[in-house]
Amino acid sequence: MKMYIKSVAVDDQAKALAFYTEKLGFVVKHDIPLGEFRWLTLVSAEEPDGVELALEPNQHAATQAFQAALMADGIPFTAFSVDDIHSEIARLESAGVRVTQQPVKAGDVTMATIDDTCGNLIQLLQLSS
């Protein structure tokens, strides 16, 4: 068994697409119209055949409540790894991304948190080698 897709609920697929591609550097894998919404998946430019990230519309009331509760409590919805968290945070801040937690070391991991502008906090992790 392998991982195929990771989903993140977003309040606006177009805004999410712009953020995740223009700010974070992901690239579109699938963009298929499905009525009012789209089957919209992205991949890491570094791993074009890797796990896809689906930008899912948060139209269900349970999803909206869950997303709002995580945001209110400052809990990241998902996490991405980076090689150099300090340079990545500097790059993101210069691109206008809101950092809600500056890099903090916790054991073998250094983590920071950003706001994806679409209803989620995203944790960035640098794993020690």
Short mmCIF file of N, CA and C in Angstrom, two decimals:
data_model
loop_
_atom_site.label_atom_id
_atom_site.label_comp_id
_atom_site.label_asym_id
_atom_site.label_seq_id
_atom_site.Cartn_x
_atom_site.Cartn_y
_atom_site.Cartn_z
N MET A 1 0.85 -1.17 0.00
CA MET A 1 0.00 0.00 0.00
C MET A 1 0.90 1.24 0.00
N LYS A 2 0.51 2.23 -0.78
CA LYS A 2 1.26 3.48 -0.87
C LYS A 2 0.33 4.66 -0.67
N MET A 3 0.89 5.77 -0.25
CA MET A 3 0.12 7.01 -0.16
C MET A 3 -0.06 7.55 -1.57
N TYR A 4 -1.29 7.98 -1.88
CA TYR A 4 -1.57 8.53 -3.20
C TYR A 4 -1.89 10.03 -3.12
N ILE A 5 -2.72 10.40 -2.15
CA ILE A 5 -3.20 11.78 -2.11
C ILE A 5 -3.33 12.25 -0.67
N LYS A 6 -3.08 13.52 -0.49
CA LYS A 6 -3.28 14.22 0.78
C LYS A 6 -4.23 15.34 0.45
N SER A 7 -5.26 15.53 1.26
CA SER A 7 -6.25 16.57 0.98
C SER A 7 -6.14 17.70 2.00
N VAL A 8 -6.42 18.89 1.54
CA VAL A 8 -6.56 20.03 2.43
C VAL A 8 -7.83 20.76 2.01
N ALA A 9 -8.70 21.03 2.98
CA ALA A 9 -9.95 21.74 2.71
C ALA A 9 -9.63 23.23 2.57
N VAL A 10 -10.18 23.84 1.54
CA VAL A 10 -9.93 25.26 1.29
C VAL A 10 -11.26 25.99 1.06
N ASP A 11 -11.30 27.25 1.46
CA ASP A 11 -12.53 28.02 1.31
C ASP A 11 -12.70 28.62 -0.08
N ASP A 12 -11.65 28.56 -0.90
CA ASP A 12 -11.72 29.11 -2.25
C ASP A 12 -10.63 28.42 -3.08
N GLN A 13 -11.04 27.58 -4.03
CA GLN A 13 -10.06 26.81 -4.79
C GLN A 13 -9.13 27.70 -5.63
N ALA A 14 -9.66 28.76 -6.23
CA ALA A 14 -8.82 29.64 -7.05
C ALA A 14 -7.77 30.34 -6.20
N LYS A 15 -8.18 30.85 -5.04
CA LYS A 15 -7.24 31.51 -4.13
C LYS A 15 -6.21 30.52 -3.61
N ALA A 16 -6.66 29.30 -3.31
CA ALA A 16 -5.75 28.26 -2.83
C ALA A 16 -4.74 27.88 -3.91
N LEU A 17 -5.23 27.75 -5.15
CA LEU A 17 -4.33 27.42 -6.25
C LEU A 17 -3.23 28.47 -6.38
N ALA A 18 -3.60 29.73 -6.32
CA ALA A 18 -2.61 30.81 -6.41
C ALA A 18 -1.61 30.73 -5.26
N PHE A 19 -2.09 30.53 -4.04
CA PHE A 19 -1.19 30.47 -2.88
C PHE A 19 -0.24 29.29 -2.97
N TYR A 20 -0.79 28.11 -3.20
CA TYR A 20 0.03 26.90 -3.17
C TYR A 20 1.01 26.81 -4.35
N THR A 21 0.68 27.44 -5.48
CA THR A 21 1.62 27.42 -6.61
C THR A 21 2.56 28.62 -6.57
N GLU A 22 2.02 29.82 -6.41
CA GLU A 22 2.84 31.02 -6.48
C GLU A 22 3.69 31.24 -5.23
N LYS A 23 3.16 30.94 -4.06
CA LYS A 23 3.91 31.18 -2.82
C LYS A 23 4.72 29.95 -2.38
N LEU A 24 4.07 28.76 -2.43
CA LEU A 24 4.75 27.56 -1.93
C LEU A 24 5.52 26.80 -3.00
N GLY A 25 5.20 27.03 -4.26
CA GLY A 25 5.97 26.42 -5.34
C GLY A 25 5.49 25.07 -5.83
N PHE A 26 4.29 24.64 -5.42
CA PHE A 26 3.73 23.40 -5.94
C PHE A 26 3.34 23.60 -7.41
N VAL A 27 3.18 22.50 -8.14
CA VAL A 27 2.77 22.57 -9.54
C VAL A 27 1.49 21.75 -9.74
N VAL A 28 0.68 22.17 -10.69
CA VAL A 28 -0.60 21.50 -10.95
C VAL A 28 -0.36 20.13 -11.57
N LYS A 29 -1.02 19.13 -11.02
CA LYS A 29 -1.01 17.77 -11.58
C LYS A 29 -2.31 17.52 -12.34
N HIS A 30 -3.46 17.83 -11.70
CA HIS A 30 -4.78 17.68 -12.33
C HIS A 30 -5.61 18.92 -12.04
N ASP A 31 -6.31 19.38 -13.03
CA ASP A 31 -7.27 20.48 -12.87
C ASP A 31 -8.44 20.17 -13.78
N ILE A 32 -9.43 19.47 -13.22
CA ILE A 32 -10.56 18.96 -13.97
C ILE A 32 -11.84 19.62 -13.47
N PRO A 33 -12.56 20.35 -14.34
CA PRO A 33 -13.81 20.98 -13.90
C PRO A 33 -14.84 19.92 -13.49
N LEU A 34 -15.51 20.18 -12.37
CA LEU A 34 -16.57 19.29 -11.87
C LEU A 34 -17.74 20.15 -11.42
N GLY A 35 -18.42 20.74 -12.37
CA GLY A 35 -19.53 21.62 -12.01
C GLY A 35 -19.00 22.89 -11.39
N GLU A 36 -19.50 23.20 -10.20
CA GLU A 36 -19.12 24.42 -9.50
C GLU A 36 -17.67 24.38 -9.01
N PHE A 37 -17.13 23.18 -8.81
CA PHE A 37 -15.78 23.02 -8.26
C PHE A 37 -14.88 22.30 -9.26
N ARG A 38 -13.67 21.95 -8.80
CA ARG A 38 -12.69 21.29 -9.66
C ARG A 38 -12.02 20.15 -8.90
N TRP A 39 -11.59 19.12 -9.64
CA TRP A 39 -10.68 18.11 -9.09
C TRP A 39 -9.32 18.72 -9.32
N LEU A 40 -8.73 19.28 -8.26
CA LEU A 40 -7.54 20.10 -8.35
C LEU A 40 -6.47 19.50 -7.46
N THR A 41 -5.44 18.94 -8.09
CA THR A 41 -4.35 18.37 -7.31
C THR A 41 -3.03 18.99 -7.73
N LEU A 42 -2.13 19.06 -6.77
CA LEU A 42 -0.80 19.62 -6.96
C LEU A 42 0.24 18.62 -6.53
N VAL A 43 1.45 18.81 -7.00
CA VAL A 43 2.58 17.99 -6.56
C VAL A 43 3.75 18.92 -6.27
N SER A 44 4.68 18.41 -5.51
CA SER A 44 5.91 19.14 -5.27
C SER A 44 6.72 19.20 -6.56
N ALA A 45 7.28 20.36 -6.86
CA ALA A 45 8.15 20.48 -8.03
C ALA A 45 9.36 19.55 -7.89
N GLU A 46 9.73 19.24 -6.65
CA GLU A 46 10.86 18.36 -6.38
C GLU A 46 10.49 16.89 -6.51
N GLU A 47 9.18 16.57 -6.44
CA GLU A 47 8.71 15.19 -6.54
C GLU A 47 7.46 15.14 -7.44
N PRO A 48 7.64 15.35 -8.75
CA PRO A 48 6.47 15.41 -9.63
C PRO A 48 5.66 14.11 -9.69
N ASP A 49 6.25 12.99 -9.32
CA ASP A 49 5.52 11.72 -9.28
C ASP A 49 5.18 11.31 -7.86
N GLY A 50 5.31 12.25 -6.92
CA GLY A 50 5.06 11.94 -5.52
C GLY A 50 3.59 12.08 -5.15
N VAL A 51 3.34 12.11 -3.86
CA VAL A 51 1.99 12.24 -3.32
C VAL A 51 1.36 13.55 -3.81
N GLU A 52 0.11 13.45 -4.24
CA GLU A 52 -0.62 14.63 -4.71
C GLU A 52 -1.32 15.32 -3.54
N LEU A 53 -1.44 16.63 -3.64
CA LEU A 53 -2.17 17.43 -2.66
C LEU A 53 -3.45 17.90 -3.33
N ALA A 54 -4.60 17.44 -2.83
CA ALA A 54 -5.90 17.86 -3.37
C ALA A 54 -6.38 19.10 -2.62
N LEU A 55 -6.75 20.12 -3.37
CA LEU A 55 -7.33 21.32 -2.79
C LEU A 55 -8.85 21.14 -2.84
N GLU A 56 -9.40 20.65 -1.74
CA GLU A 56 -10.81 20.25 -1.65
C GLU A 56 -11.68 21.41 -1.17
N PRO A 57 -12.80 21.67 -1.83
CA PRO A 57 -13.72 22.70 -1.34
C PRO A 57 -14.27 22.32 0.04
N ASN A 58 -14.29 23.26 0.95
CA ASN A 58 -14.78 22.98 2.31
C ASN A 58 -16.29 23.25 2.43
N GLN A 59 -17.06 22.69 1.56
CA GLN A 59 -18.49 22.99 1.49
C GLN A 59 -19.33 22.28 2.54
N HIS A 60 -18.84 21.23 3.14
CA HIS A 60 -19.62 20.50 4.14
C HIS A 60 -19.53 21.21 5.49
N ALA A 61 -20.63 21.32 6.19
CA ALA A 61 -20.67 22.03 7.48
C ALA A 61 -19.68 21.44 8.48
N ALA A 62 -19.53 20.13 8.49
CA ALA A 62 -18.59 19.50 9.42
C ALA A 62 -17.16 19.90 9.10
N THR A 63 -16.83 19.98 7.82
CA THR A 63 -15.49 20.40 7.41
C THR A 63 -15.24 21.84 7.83
N GLN A 64 -16.23 22.69 7.62
CA GLN A 64 -16.09 24.10 7.99
C GLN A 64 -15.88 24.26 9.50
N ALA A 65 -16.65 23.51 10.29
CA ALA A 65 -16.52 23.59 11.75
C ALA A 65 -15.15 23.07 12.21
N PHE A 66 -14.72 21.96 11.64
CA PHE A 66 -13.42 21.37 11.97
C PHE A 66 -12.30 22.35 11.62
N GLN A 67 -12.36 22.90 10.43
CA GLN A 67 -11.34 23.84 9.97
C GLN A 67 -11.30 25.09 10.86
N ALA A 68 -12.45 25.62 11.19
CA ALA A 68 -12.53 26.82 12.04
C ALA A 68 -11.98 26.53 13.44
N ALA A 69 -12.29 25.35 13.98
CA ALA A 69 -11.80 25.00 15.33
C ALA A 69 -10.28 24.86 15.34
N LEU A 70 -9.72 24.22 14.33
CA LEU A 70 -8.26 24.10 14.27
C LEU A 70 -7.61 25.48 14.17
N MET A 71 -8.15 26.33 13.32
CA MET A 71 -7.60 27.67 13.14
C MET A 71 -7.70 28.47 14.45
N ALA A 72 -8.84 28.41 15.11
CA ALA A 72 -9.04 29.15 16.36
C ALA A 72 -8.06 28.70 17.44
N ASP A 73 -7.74 27.41 17.45
CA ASP A 73 -6.82 26.88 18.45
C ASP A 73 -5.37 26.91 18.01
N GLY A 74 -5.10 27.40 16.81
CA GLY A 74 -3.73 27.51 16.32
C GLY A 74 -3.09 26.18 15.96
N ILE A 75 -3.92 25.21 15.54
CA ILE A 75 -3.43 23.87 15.24
C ILE A 75 -3.28 23.71 13.72
N PRO A 76 -2.09 23.37 13.24
CA PRO A 76 -1.91 23.16 11.81
C PRO A 76 -2.73 21.98 11.30
N PHE A 77 -3.24 22.10 10.07
CA PHE A 77 -4.02 21.04 9.45
C PHE A 77 -3.13 19.94 8.89
N THR A 78 -1.99 20.34 8.33
CA THR A 78 -1.07 19.38 7.73
C THR A 78 0.33 19.94 7.81
N ALA A 79 1.30 19.17 7.31
CA ALA A 79 2.70 19.60 7.39
C ALA A 79 3.44 19.24 6.11
N PHE A 80 4.40 20.07 5.76
CA PHE A 80 5.29 19.83 4.64
C PHE A 80 6.72 19.92 5.15
N SER A 81 7.61 19.17 4.54
CA SER A 81 9.02 19.23 4.95
C SER A 81 9.80 20.16 4.04
N VAL A 82 10.81 20.77 4.61
CA VAL A 82 11.73 21.65 3.87
C VAL A 82 13.15 21.30 4.29
N ASP A 83 14.10 21.63 3.43
CA ASP A 83 15.50 21.34 3.74
C ASP A 83 16.11 22.35 4.69
N ASP A 84 15.75 23.63 4.54
CA ASP A 84 16.32 24.70 5.37
C ASP A 84 15.17 25.61 5.80
N ILE A 85 14.67 25.38 6.97
CA ILE A 85 13.46 26.08 7.43
C ILE A 85 13.68 27.58 7.58
N HIS A 86 14.87 27.98 8.01
CA HIS A 86 15.11 29.41 8.22
C HIS A 86 15.12 30.17 6.88
N SER A 87 15.75 29.62 5.86
CA SER A 87 15.74 30.31 4.57
C SER A 87 14.35 30.23 3.93
N GLU A 88 13.63 29.13 4.16
CA GLU A 88 12.28 29.00 3.60
C GLU A 88 11.33 30.01 4.24
N ILE A 89 11.41 30.17 5.55
CA ILE A 89 10.56 31.16 6.23
C ILE A 89 10.92 32.56 5.76
N ALA A 90 12.19 32.86 5.60
CA ALA A 90 12.59 34.18 5.10
C ALA A 90 12.04 34.42 3.69
N ARG A 91 12.12 33.40 2.84
CA ARG A 91 11.59 33.50 1.47
C ARG A 91 10.08 33.74 1.49
N LEU A 92 9.37 32.97 2.32
CA LEU A 92 7.91 33.10 2.39
C LEU A 92 7.50 34.46 2.94
N GLU A 93 8.18 34.92 3.98
CA GLU A 93 7.86 36.25 4.54
C GLU A 93 8.08 37.34 3.51
N SER A 94 9.16 37.23 2.73
CA SER A 94 9.41 38.25 1.71
C SER A 94 8.37 38.19 0.59
N ALA A 95 7.70 37.04 0.45
CA ALA A 95 6.63 36.89 -0.54
C ALA A 95 5.26 37.28 0.03
N GLY A 96 5.24 37.74 1.29
CA GLY A 96 3.99 38.20 1.90
C GLY A 96 3.21 37.14 2.64
N VAL A 97 3.78 35.96 2.85
CA VAL A 97 3.10 34.90 3.59
C VAL A 97 3.14 35.22 5.08
N ARG A 98 2.00 35.05 5.74
CA ARG A 98 1.92 35.30 7.19
C ARG A 98 2.44 34.08 7.95
N VAL A 99 3.47 34.31 8.72
CA VAL A 99 4.05 33.27 9.57
C VAL A 99 3.44 33.41 10.95
N THR A 100 2.77 32.37 11.42
CA THR A 100 2.12 32.44 12.73
C THR A 100 3.00 31.88 13.84
N GLN A 101 4.02 31.11 13.47
CA GLN A 101 5.01 30.63 14.44
C GLN A 101 6.36 30.58 13.75
N GLN A 102 7.29 31.34 14.26
CA GLN A 102 8.65 31.33 13.75
C GLN A 102 9.29 29.97 14.06
N PRO A 103 10.39 29.63 13.38
CA PRO A 103 11.01 28.33 13.62
C PRO A 103 11.37 28.08 15.08
N VAL A 104 11.01 26.89 15.54
CA VAL A 104 11.27 26.45 16.91
C VAL A 104 11.83 25.03 16.83
N LYS A 105 12.89 24.77 17.55
CA LYS A 105 13.48 23.44 17.57
C LYS A 105 12.80 22.61 18.65
N ALA A 106 12.43 21.38 18.30
CA ALA A 106 11.80 20.45 19.24
C ALA A 106 12.43 19.08 18.98
N GLY A 107 13.42 18.75 19.77
CA GLY A 107 14.12 17.48 19.55
C GLY A 107 14.86 17.51 18.23
N ASP A 108 14.58 16.53 17.37
CA ASP A 108 15.25 16.42 16.08
C ASP A 108 14.54 17.16 14.96
N VAL A 109 13.55 17.97 15.30
CA VAL A 109 12.75 18.67 14.30
C VAL A 109 12.76 20.16 14.60
N THR A 110 12.84 20.97 13.56
CA THR A 110 12.60 22.41 13.69
C THR A 110 11.33 22.69 12.91
N MET A 111 10.39 23.39 13.54
CA MET A 111 9.09 23.61 12.92
C MET A 111 8.70 25.08 12.96
N ALA A 112 7.89 25.44 11.98
CA ALA A 112 7.30 26.78 11.90
C ALA A 112 5.90 26.59 11.34
N THR A 113 5.07 27.63 11.46
CA THR A 113 3.69 27.53 10.97
C THR A 113 3.36 28.76 10.14
N ILE A 114 2.64 28.52 9.03
CA ILE A 114 2.20 29.59 8.15
C ILE A 114 0.69 29.51 7.97
N ASP A 115 0.10 30.61 7.53
CA ASP A 115 -1.33 30.69 7.23
C ASP A 115 -1.49 30.59 5.72
N ASP A 116 -2.30 29.63 5.25
CA ASP A 116 -2.44 29.44 3.80
C ASP A 116 -3.47 30.38 3.16
N THR A 117 -4.06 31.28 3.91
CA THR A 117 -5.05 32.27 3.46
C THR A 117 -6.38 31.64 3.04
N CYS A 118 -6.51 30.32 3.19
CA CYS A 118 -7.71 29.61 2.74
C CYS A 118 -8.37 28.85 3.87
N GLY A 119 -8.04 29.24 5.12
CA GLY A 119 -8.67 28.63 6.28
C GLY A 119 -7.81 27.65 7.04
N ASN A 120 -6.51 27.54 6.70
CA ASN A 120 -5.65 26.54 7.34
C ASN A 120 -4.33 27.11 7.81
N LEU A 121 -3.85 26.52 8.88
CA LEU A 121 -2.46 26.71 9.26
C LEU A 121 -1.70 25.50 8.74
N ILE A 122 -0.51 25.75 8.20
CA ILE A 122 0.32 24.69 7.65
C ILE A 122 1.65 24.71 8.39
N GLN A 123 2.04 23.55 8.87
CA GLN A 123 3.32 23.44 9.58
C GLN A 123 4.41 23.08 8.58
N LEU A 124 5.54 23.72 8.72
CA LEU A 124 6.72 23.39 7.94
C LEU A 124 7.71 22.74 8.89
N LEU A 125 8.31 21.65 8.45
CA LEU A 125 9.23 20.89 9.29
C LEU A 125 10.58 20.71 8.60
N GLN A 126 11.63 20.91 9.37
CA GLN A 126 12.97 20.54 8.92
C GLN A 126 13.42 19.43 9.83
N LEU A 127 13.64 18.27 9.24
CA LEU A 127 14.06 17.10 10.01
C LEU A 127 15.58 17.08 10.10
N SER A 128 16.10 16.84 11.30
CA SER A 128 17.55 16.77 11.46
C SER A 128 18.04 15.47 10.84
N SER A 129 19.23 15.54 10.27
CA SER A 129 19.76 14.31 9.67
C SER A 129 20.71 13.59 10.58
#
